[in-house]
Short mmCIF file of C-alpha atoms in Angstrom, two decimals:
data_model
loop_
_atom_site.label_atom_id
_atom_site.label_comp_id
_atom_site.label_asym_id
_atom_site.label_seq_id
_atom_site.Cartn_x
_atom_site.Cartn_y
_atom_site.Cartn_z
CA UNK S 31 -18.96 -63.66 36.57
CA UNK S 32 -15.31 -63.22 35.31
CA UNK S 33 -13.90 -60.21 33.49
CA UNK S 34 -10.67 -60.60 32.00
CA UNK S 35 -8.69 -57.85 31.09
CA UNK S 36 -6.25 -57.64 28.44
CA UNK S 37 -3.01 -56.72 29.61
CA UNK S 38 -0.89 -56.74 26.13
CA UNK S 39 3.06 -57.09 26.70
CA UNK S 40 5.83 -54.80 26.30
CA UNK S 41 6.53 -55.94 22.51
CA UNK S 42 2.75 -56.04 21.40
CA UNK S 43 2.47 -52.36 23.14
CA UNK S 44 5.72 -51.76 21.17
CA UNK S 45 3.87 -52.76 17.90
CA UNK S 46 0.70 -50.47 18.50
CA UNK S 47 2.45 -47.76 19.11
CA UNK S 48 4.95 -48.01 16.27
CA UNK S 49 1.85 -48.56 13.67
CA UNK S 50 -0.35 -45.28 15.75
CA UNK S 51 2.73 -43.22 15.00
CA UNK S 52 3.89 -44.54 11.22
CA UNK S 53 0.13 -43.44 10.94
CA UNK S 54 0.12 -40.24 12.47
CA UNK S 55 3.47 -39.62 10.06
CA UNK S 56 1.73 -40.65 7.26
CA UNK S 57 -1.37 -38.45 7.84
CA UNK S 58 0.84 -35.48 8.54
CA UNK S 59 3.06 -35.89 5.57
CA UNK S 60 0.08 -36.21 2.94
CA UNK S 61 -1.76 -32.48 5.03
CA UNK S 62 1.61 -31.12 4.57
CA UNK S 63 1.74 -32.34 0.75
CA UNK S 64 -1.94 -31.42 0.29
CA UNK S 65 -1.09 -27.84 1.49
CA UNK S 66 1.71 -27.08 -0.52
CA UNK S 67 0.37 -28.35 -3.54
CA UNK S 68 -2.55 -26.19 -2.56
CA UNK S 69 -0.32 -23.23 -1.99
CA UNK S 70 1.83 -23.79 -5.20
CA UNK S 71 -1.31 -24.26 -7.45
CA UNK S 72 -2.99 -21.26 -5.88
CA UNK S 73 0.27 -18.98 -6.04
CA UNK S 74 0.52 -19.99 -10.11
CA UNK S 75 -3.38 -18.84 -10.54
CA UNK S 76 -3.16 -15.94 -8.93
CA UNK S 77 0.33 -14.76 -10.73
CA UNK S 78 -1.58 -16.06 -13.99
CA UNK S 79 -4.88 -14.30 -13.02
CA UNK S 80 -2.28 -11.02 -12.21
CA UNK S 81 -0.40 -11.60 -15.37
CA UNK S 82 -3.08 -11.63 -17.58
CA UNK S 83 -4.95 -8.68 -15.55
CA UNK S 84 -2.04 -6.39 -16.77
CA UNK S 85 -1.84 -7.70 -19.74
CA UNK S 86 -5.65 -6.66 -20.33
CA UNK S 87 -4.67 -3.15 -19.01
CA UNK S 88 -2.32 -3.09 -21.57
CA UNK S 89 -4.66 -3.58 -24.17
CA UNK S 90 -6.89 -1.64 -23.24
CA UNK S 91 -4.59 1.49 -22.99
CA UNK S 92 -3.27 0.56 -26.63
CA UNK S 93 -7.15 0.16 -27.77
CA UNK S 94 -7.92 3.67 -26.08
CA UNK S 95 -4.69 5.15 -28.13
CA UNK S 96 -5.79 3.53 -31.40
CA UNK S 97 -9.15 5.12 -31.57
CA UNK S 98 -8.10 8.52 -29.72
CA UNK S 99 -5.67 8.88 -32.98
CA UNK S 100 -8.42 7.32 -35.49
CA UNK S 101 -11.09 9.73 -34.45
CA UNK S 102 -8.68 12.56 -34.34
CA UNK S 103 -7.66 11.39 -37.85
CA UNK S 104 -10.62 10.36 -38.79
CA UNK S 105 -13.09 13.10 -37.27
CA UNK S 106 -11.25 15.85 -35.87
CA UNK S 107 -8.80 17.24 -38.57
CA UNK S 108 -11.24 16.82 -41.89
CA UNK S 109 -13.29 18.90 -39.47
CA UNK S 110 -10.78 21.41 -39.30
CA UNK S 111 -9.95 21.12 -42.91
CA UNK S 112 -13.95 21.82 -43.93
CA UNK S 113 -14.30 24.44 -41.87
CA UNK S 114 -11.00 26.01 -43.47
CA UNK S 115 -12.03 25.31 -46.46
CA UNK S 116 -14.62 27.83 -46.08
CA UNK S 117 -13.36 30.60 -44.93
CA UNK S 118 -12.18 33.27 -47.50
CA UNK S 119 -8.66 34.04 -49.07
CA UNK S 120 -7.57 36.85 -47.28
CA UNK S 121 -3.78 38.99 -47.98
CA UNK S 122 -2.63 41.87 -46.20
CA UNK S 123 -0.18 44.57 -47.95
CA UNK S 124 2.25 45.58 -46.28
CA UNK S 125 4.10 48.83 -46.76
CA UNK S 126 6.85 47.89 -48.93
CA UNK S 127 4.48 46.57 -51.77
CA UNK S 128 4.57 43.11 -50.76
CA UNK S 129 1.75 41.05 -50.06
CA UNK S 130 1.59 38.76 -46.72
CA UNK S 131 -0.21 36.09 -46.78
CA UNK S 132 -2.84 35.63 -43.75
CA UNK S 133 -2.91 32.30 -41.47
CA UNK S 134 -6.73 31.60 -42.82
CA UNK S 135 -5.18 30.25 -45.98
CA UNK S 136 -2.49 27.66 -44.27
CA UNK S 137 -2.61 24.30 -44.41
CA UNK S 138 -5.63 23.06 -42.93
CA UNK S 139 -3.82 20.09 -40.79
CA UNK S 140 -0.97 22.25 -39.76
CA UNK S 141 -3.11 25.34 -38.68
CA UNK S 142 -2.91 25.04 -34.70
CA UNK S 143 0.71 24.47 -35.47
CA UNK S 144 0.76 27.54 -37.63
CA UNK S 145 -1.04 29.67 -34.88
CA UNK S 146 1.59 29.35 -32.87
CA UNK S 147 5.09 29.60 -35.00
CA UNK S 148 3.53 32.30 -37.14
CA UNK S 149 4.16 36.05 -36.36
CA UNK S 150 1.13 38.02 -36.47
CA UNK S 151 -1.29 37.86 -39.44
CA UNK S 152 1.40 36.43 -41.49
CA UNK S 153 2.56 33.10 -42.62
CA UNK S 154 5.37 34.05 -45.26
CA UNK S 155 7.44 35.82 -42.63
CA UNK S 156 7.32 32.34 -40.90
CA UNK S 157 9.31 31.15 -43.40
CA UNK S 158 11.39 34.60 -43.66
CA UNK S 159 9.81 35.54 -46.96
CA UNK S 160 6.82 37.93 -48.66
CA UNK S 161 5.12 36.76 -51.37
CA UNK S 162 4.84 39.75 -54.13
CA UNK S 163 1.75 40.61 -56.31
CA UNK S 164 3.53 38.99 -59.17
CA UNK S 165 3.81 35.21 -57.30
CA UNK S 166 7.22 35.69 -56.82
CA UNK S 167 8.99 34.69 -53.22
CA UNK S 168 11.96 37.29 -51.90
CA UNK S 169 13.69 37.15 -48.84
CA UNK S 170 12.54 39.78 -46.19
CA UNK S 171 15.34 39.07 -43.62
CA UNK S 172 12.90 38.50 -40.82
CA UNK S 173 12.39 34.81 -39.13
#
């Protein structure tokens, strides 16, 4: 029986090992490729995925804007205005003769507005005038 070994020579070991590591280079370039392709691809979905993320917060905080000032438009101050509406003339005299207008009569959007710049029970002094029993506006000195 006769086993033969193969013994290769310095060039032909050369050889293998020059092809083994253009291989190994070759693997390791195309991984390192592969990954930051990978990387790159993932980091542009997820700033796309973040981008549009706040740009749906955005609209959503605009949408939730929108119909808070529709149904306060909308709902809210014909509310108000109704229930104004209803409720009865009312004047005051005051001791000089002239007649004061009371804040149940004022304008029906502006009346939470009114509440709080008017001086008490009357909305003519507001603007620094009475209104007399004839219609007539005179200046009462007062803001």
């Amino acid at each position: 029986m006769r086993i033969s070994l193969f013994v290769p020579s310095p060039s032909q070991a050369l050889r293998v090992l020059n092809n083994f590591i253009k291989k190994v280079v070759v693997v390791v370039v195309v991984v390192v490729v592969v990954v930051v392709v990978v990387v790159v691809v993932v980091e542009v979905v997820v700033v796309k995925v973040v981008v549009v993320v706040l740009a749906a917060a955005v609209v959503v905080v605009v949408v939730v804007v929108v119909v808070v000032v529709v149904v306060v438009v909308v709902v809210v101050i014909p509310a108000e205005a109704a229930n104004n509406e209803s409720a009865p003339i009312t004047t005051n005299l005051s001791t000089d003769g002239l007649t004061c207008f009371d804040t149940d009569i004022s304008l029906s959007y502006l009346r939470p507005l009114v509440r709080v710049l008017v001086t008490q029970n009357c909305l003519g002094c507001l603007m620094g005038r009475k209104l007399t029993t004839s219609g007539t506006l005179i200046n009462t000195g007062h803001i």
